[in-house]
mmCIF file of C-alpha atoms and ligand atoms in Angstrom:
data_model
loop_
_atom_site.group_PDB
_atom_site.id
_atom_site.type_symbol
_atom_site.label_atom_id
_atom_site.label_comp_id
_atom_site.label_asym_id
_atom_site.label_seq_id
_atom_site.Cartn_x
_atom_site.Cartn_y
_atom_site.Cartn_z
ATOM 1 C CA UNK A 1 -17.300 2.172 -4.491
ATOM 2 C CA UNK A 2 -18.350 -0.726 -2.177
ATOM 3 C CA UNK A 3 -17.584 -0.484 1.294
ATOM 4 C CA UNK A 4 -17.667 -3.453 3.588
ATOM 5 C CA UNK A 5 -17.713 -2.850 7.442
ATOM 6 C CA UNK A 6 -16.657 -5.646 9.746
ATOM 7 C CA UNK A 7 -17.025 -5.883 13.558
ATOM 8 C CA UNK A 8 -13.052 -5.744 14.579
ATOM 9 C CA UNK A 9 -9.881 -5.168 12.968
ATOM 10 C CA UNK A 10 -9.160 -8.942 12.339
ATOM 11 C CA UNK A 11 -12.137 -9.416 10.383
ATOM 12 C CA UNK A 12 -11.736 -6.603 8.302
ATOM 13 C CA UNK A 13 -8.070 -7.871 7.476
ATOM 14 C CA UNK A 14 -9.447 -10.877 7.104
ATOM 15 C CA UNK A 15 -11.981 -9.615 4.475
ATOM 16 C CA UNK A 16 -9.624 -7.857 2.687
ATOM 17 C CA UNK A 17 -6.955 -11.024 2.726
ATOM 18 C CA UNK A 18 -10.147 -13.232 1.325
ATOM 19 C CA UNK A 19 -11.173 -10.651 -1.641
ATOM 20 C CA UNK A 20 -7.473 -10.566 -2.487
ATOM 21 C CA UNK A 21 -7.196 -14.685 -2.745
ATOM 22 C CA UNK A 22 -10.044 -15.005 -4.336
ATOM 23 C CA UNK A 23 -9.405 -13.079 -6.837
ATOM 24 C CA UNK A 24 -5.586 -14.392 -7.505
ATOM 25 C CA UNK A 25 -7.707 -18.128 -7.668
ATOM 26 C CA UNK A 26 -9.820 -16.834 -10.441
ATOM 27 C CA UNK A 27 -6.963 -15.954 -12.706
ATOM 28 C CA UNK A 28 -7.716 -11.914 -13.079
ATOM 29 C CA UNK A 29 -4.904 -10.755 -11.084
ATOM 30 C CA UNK A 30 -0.917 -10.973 -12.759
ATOM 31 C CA UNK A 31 0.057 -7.879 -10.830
ATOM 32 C CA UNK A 32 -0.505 -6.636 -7.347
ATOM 33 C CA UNK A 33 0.622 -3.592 -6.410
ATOM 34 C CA UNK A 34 1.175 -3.877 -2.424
ATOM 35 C CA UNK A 35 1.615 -1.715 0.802
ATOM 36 C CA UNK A 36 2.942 -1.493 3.920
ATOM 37 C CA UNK A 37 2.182 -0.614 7.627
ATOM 38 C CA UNK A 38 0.231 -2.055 10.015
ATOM 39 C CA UNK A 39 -3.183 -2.502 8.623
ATOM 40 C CA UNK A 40 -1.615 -5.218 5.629
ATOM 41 C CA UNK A 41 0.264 -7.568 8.381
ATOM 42 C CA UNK A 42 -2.584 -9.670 8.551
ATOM 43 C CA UNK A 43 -3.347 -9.681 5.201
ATOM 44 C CA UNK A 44 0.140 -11.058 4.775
ATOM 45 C CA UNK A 45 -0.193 -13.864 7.252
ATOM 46 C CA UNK A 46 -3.399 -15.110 5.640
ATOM 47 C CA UNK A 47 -1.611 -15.263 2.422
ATOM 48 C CA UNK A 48 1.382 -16.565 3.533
ATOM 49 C CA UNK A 49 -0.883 -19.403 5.293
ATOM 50 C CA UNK A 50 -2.793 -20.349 2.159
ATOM 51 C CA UNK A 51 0.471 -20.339 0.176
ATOM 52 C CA UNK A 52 2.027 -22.383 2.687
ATOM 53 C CA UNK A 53 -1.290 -24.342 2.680
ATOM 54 C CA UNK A 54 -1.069 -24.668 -1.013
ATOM 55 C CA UNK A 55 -3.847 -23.602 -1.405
ATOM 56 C CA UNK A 56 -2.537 -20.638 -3.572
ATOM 57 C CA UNK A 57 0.051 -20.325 -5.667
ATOM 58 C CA UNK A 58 1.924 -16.604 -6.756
ATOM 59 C CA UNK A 59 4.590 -17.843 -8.445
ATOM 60 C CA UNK A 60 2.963 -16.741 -11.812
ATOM 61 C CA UNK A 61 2.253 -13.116 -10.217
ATOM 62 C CA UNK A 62 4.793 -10.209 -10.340
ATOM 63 C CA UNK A 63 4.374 -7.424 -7.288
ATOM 64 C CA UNK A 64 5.234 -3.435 -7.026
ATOM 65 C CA UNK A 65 5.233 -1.637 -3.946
ATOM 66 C CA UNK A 66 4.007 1.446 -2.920
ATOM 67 C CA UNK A 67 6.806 3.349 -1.291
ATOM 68 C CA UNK A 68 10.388 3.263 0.392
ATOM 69 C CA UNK A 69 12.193 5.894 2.415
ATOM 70 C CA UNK A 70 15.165 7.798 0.982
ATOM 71 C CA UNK A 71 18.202 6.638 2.343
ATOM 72 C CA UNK A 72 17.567 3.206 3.451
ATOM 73 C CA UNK A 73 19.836 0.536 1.932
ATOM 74 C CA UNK A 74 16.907 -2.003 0.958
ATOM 75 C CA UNK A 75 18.535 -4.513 3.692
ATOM 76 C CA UNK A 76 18.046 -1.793 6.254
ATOM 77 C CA UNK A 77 15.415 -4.019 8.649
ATOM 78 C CA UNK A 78 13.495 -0.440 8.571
ATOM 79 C CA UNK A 79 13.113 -0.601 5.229
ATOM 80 C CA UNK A 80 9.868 -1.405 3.143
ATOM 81 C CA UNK A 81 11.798 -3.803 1.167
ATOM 82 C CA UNK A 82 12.468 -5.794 4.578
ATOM 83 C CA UNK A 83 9.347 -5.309 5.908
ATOM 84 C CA UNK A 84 7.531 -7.158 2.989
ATOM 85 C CA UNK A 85 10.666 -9.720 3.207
ATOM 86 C CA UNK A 86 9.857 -10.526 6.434
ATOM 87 C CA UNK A 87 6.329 -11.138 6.351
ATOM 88 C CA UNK A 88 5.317 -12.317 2.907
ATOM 89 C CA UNK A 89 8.322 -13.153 0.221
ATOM 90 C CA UNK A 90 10.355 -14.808 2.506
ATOM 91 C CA UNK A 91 7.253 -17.283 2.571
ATOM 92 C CA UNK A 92 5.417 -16.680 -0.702
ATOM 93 C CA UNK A 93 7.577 -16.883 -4.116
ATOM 94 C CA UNK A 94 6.478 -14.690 -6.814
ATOM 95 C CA UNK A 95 7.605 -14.556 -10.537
ATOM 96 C CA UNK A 96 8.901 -11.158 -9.724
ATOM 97 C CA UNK A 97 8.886 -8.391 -6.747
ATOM 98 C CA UNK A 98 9.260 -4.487 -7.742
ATOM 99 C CA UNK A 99 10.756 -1.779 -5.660
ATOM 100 C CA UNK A 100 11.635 1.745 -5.311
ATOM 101 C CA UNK A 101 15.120 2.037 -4.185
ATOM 102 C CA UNK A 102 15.923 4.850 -1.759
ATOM 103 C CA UNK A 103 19.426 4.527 -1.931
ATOM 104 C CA UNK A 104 20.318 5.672 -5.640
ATOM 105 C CA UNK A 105 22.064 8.512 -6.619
ATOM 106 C CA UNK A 106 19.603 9.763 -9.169
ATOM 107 C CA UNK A 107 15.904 9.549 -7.285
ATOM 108 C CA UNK A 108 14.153 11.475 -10.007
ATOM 109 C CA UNK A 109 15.554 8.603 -12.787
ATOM 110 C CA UNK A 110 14.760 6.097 -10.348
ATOM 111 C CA UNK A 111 11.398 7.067 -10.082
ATOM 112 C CA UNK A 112 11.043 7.060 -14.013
ATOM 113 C CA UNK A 113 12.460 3.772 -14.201
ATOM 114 C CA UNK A 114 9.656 2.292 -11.664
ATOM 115 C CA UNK A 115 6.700 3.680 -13.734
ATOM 116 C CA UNK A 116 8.502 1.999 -16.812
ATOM 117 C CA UNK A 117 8.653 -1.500 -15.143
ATOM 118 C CA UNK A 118 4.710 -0.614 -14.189
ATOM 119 C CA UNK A 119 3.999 0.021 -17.809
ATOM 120 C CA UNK A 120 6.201 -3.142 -19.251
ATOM 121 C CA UNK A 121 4.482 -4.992 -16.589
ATOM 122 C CA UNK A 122 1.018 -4.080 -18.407
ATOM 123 C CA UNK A 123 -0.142 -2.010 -15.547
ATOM 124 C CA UNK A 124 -1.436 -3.086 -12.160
ATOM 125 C CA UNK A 125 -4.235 -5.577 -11.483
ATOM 126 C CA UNK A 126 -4.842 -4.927 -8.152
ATOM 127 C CA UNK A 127 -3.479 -2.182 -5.889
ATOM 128 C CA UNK A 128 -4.139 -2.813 -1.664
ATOM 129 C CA UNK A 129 -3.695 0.152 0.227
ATOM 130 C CA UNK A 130 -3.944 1.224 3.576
ATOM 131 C CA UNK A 131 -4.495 5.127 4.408
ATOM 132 C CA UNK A 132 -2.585 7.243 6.807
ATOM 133 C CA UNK A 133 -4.308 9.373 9.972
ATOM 134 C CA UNK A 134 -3.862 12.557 7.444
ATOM 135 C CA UNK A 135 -5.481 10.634 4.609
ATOM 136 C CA UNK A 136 -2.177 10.011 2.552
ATOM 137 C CA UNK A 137 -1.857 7.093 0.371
ATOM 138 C CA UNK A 138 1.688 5.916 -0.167
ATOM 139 C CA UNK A 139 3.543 8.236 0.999
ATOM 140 C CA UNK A 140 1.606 11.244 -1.025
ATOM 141 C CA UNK A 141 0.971 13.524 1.818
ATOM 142 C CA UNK A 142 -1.780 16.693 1.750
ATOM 143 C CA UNK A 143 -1.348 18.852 -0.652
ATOM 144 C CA UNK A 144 -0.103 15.795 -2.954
ATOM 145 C CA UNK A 145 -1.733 16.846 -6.740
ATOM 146 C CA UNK A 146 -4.228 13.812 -7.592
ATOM 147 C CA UNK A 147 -2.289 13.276 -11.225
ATOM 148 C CA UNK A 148 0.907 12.772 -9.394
ATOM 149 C CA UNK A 149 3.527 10.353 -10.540
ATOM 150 C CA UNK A 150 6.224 8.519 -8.454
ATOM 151 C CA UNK A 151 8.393 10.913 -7.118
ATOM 152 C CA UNK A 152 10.328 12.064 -4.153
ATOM 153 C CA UNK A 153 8.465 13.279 -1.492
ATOM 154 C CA UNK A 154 8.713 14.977 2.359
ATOM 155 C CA UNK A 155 6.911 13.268 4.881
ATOM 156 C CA UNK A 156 5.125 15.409 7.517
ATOM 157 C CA UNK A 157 5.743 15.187 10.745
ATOM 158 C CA UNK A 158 2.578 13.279 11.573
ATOM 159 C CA UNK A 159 3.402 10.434 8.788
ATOM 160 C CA UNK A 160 7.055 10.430 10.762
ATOM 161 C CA UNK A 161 6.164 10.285 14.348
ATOM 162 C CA UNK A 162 3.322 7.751 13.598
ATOM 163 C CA UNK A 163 5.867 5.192 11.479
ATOM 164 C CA UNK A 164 8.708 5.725 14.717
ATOM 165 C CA UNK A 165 7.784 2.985 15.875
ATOM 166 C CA UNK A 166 8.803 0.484 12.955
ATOM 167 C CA UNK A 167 12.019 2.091 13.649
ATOM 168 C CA UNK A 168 14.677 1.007 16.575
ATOM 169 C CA UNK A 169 15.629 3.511 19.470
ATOM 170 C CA UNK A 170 17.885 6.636 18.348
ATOM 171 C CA UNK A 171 16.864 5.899 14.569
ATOM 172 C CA UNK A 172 14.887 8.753 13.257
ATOM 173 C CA UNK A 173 12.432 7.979 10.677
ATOM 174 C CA UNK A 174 14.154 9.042 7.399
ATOM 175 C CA UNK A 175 12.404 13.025 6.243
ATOM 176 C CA UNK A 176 12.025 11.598 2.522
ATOM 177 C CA UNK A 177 10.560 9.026 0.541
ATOM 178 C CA UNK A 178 9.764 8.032 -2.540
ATOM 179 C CA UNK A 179 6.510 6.754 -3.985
ATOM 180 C CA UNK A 180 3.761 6.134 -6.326
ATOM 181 C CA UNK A 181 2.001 9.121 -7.403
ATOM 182 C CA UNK A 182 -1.638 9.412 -7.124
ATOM 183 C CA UNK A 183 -2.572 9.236 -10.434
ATOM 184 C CA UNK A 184 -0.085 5.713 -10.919
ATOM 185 C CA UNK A 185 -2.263 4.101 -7.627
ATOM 186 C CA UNK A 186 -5.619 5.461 -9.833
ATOM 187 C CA UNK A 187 -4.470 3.741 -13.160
ATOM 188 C CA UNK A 188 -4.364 0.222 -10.874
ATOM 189 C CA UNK A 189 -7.821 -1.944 -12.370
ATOM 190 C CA UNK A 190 -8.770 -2.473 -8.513
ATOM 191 C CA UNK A 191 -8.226 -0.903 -5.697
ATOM 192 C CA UNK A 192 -8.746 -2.347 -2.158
ATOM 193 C CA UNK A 193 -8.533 -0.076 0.478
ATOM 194 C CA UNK A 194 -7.667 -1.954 4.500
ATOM 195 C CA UNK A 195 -8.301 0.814 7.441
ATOM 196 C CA UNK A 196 -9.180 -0.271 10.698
ATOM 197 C CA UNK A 197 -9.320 1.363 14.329
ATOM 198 C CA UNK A 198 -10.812 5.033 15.148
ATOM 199 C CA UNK A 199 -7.371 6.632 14.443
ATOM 200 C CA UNK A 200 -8.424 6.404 10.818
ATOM 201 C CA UNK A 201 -12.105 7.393 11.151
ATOM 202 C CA UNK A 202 -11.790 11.092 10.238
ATOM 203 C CA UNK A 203 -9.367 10.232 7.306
ATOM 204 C CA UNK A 204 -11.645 7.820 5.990
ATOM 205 C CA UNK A 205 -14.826 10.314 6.222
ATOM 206 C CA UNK A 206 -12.742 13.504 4.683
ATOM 207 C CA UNK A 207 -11.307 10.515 1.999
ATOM 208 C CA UNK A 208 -14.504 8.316 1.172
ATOM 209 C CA UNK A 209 -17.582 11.450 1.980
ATOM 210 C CA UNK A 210 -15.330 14.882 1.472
ATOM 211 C CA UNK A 211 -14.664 16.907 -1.465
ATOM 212 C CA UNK A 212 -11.924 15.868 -3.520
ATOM 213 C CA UNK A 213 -9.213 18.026 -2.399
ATOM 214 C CA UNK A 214 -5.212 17.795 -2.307
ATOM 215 C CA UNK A 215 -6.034 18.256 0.789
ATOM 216 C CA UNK A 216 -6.893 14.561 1.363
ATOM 217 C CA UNK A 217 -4.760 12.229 -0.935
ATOM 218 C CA UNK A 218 -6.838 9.878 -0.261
ATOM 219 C CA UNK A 219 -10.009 11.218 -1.756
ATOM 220 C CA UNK A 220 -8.768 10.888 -5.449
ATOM 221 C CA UNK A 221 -9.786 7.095 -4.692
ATOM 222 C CA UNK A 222 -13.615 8.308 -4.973
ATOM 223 C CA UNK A 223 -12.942 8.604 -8.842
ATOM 224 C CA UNK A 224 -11.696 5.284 -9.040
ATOM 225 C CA UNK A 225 -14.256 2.755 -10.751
ATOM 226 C CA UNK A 226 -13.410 -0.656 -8.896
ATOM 227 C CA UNK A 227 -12.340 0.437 -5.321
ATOM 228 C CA UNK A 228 -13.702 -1.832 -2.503
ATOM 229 C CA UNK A 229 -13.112 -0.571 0.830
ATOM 230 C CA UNK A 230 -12.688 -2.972 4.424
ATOM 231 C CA UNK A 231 -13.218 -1.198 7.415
ATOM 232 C CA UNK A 232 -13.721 -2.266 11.026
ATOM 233 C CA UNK A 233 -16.632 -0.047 12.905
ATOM 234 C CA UNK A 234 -14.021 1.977 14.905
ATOM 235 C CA UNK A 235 -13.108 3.478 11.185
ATOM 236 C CA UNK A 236 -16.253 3.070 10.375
ATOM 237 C CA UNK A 237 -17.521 5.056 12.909
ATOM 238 C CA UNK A 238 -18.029 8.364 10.887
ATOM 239 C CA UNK A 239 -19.248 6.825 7.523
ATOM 240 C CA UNK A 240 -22.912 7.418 6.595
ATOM 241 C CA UNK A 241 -22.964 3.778 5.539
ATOM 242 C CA UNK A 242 -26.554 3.272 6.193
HETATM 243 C C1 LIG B 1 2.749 4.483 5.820
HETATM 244 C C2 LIG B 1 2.719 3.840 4.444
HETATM 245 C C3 LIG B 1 1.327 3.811 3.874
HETATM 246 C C4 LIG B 1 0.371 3.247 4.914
HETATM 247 C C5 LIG B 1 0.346 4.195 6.097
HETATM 248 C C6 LIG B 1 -0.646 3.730 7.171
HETATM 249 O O1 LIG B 1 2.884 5.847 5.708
HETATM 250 N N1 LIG B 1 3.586 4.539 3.507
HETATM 251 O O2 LIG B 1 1.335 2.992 2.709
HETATM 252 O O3 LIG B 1 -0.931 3.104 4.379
HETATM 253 O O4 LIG B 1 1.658 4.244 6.668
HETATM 254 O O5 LIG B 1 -0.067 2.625 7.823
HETATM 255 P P1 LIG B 1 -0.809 1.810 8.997
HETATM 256 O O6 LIG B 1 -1.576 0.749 8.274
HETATM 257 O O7 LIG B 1 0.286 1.289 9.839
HETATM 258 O O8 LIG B 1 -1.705 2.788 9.736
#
């Protein structure tokens, strides 16, 4: 595990965004998996700048995301599908995009369908992740077994009341979602890990210094051979990372 701690938020994005680029440049990356939030935004506008830039090129690359809610049509604006429309393939052409769709009738085949397209797809090259205040990953909430697959889940409270405000005025955050299992995001060749601000500090302590436990999702990452983690010092700010 490498862990690189920048001074702000930007920076760490930045870092992250850089890594990621450089790595697409050398030829070692076909498939990214990719998630959503806040943390990635930047990471998404750097891209989308060196794409527009051409300075890098994705059309070669095919992508799978993380995550959708249940019940979202995927041109809901609130939906993870729009979300990465809006701020990187409405920009950036790749060969192919992946995603879960939360608006089928049958979830579980849905999900089994996904990891089929992850396994045709030869598996994934590179997997960015950010890391929710409770230490989820994806949407795999505590208590989420480490070999999990994609699958339906319930989000907790927390996860719900913290992603409100992606959502407009009177429109609850959906109570389900699907995602990648824990042991799908471990079979990724690298992992990069984005958390910034003191929100995340405790997470990123229980997930990156704890025990591995269901208890933190994101703690399963500490068995993963090629993670490298960008932090800014607020998140940083309860690492031993002398
Ligand atoms: C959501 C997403 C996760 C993301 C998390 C943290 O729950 N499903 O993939 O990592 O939120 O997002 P943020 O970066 O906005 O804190």
């Amino acid at each position: 595990m490498k862990v690189c701690v920048f001074p702000d938020a930007h920076s760490a994005a930045k870092g992250a965004a850089v890594c990621i680029t450089d790595l697409i440049r050398g030829g070692s990356i076909r498939v990214l998996g990719l998630a959503t939030g806040r943390s990635p935004i930047e990471v998404y506008r750097y891209i989308t700048e060196q794409v527009t830039a051409k300075k890098l090129n994705l059309s070669e690359l095919e992508s799978f995301n993380l995550d959708e809610y249940i019940g979202l049509r995927a041109q809901d604006p609130s939906s993870f599908h729009s979300y990465m429309q809006n701020r990187l393939f409405s920009y950036a052409k790749l060969r192919k995009t992946h995603f879960l769709r939360g608006d089928v009738r049958n979830l579980l085949s849905e999900c089994h369908r996904y990891e089929r397209e992850i396994a045709r797809a030869g598996g994934i090259d590179l997997q960015l992740l950010g890391i929710g205040r409770n230490g989820h990953i994806g949407f795999n909430e505590p208590g989420s077994a480490h070999d999990s697959r994609t699958r339906p889940v319930m989000l907790s409270t927390e996860t719900r009341t913290a992603n409100q405000p992606d959502f407009p005025v009177g429109q609850a955050v959906p109570k389900q979602a699907l995602t990648m299992g824990i042991g799908t995001i471990l079979e990724a060749r690298k992992i990069v890990l984005l958390a910034t601000g003191v929100a995340k500090s405790l997470a990123l302590r229980d997930a990156l210094h704890g025990p591995t436990s269901r208890d933190c999702p994101a703690s399963a990452l500490q068995r993963h051979r090629d993670l490298t983690v960008f932090v800014d010092r607020e998140a940083a700010s309860l690492l031993d990372t002398k």
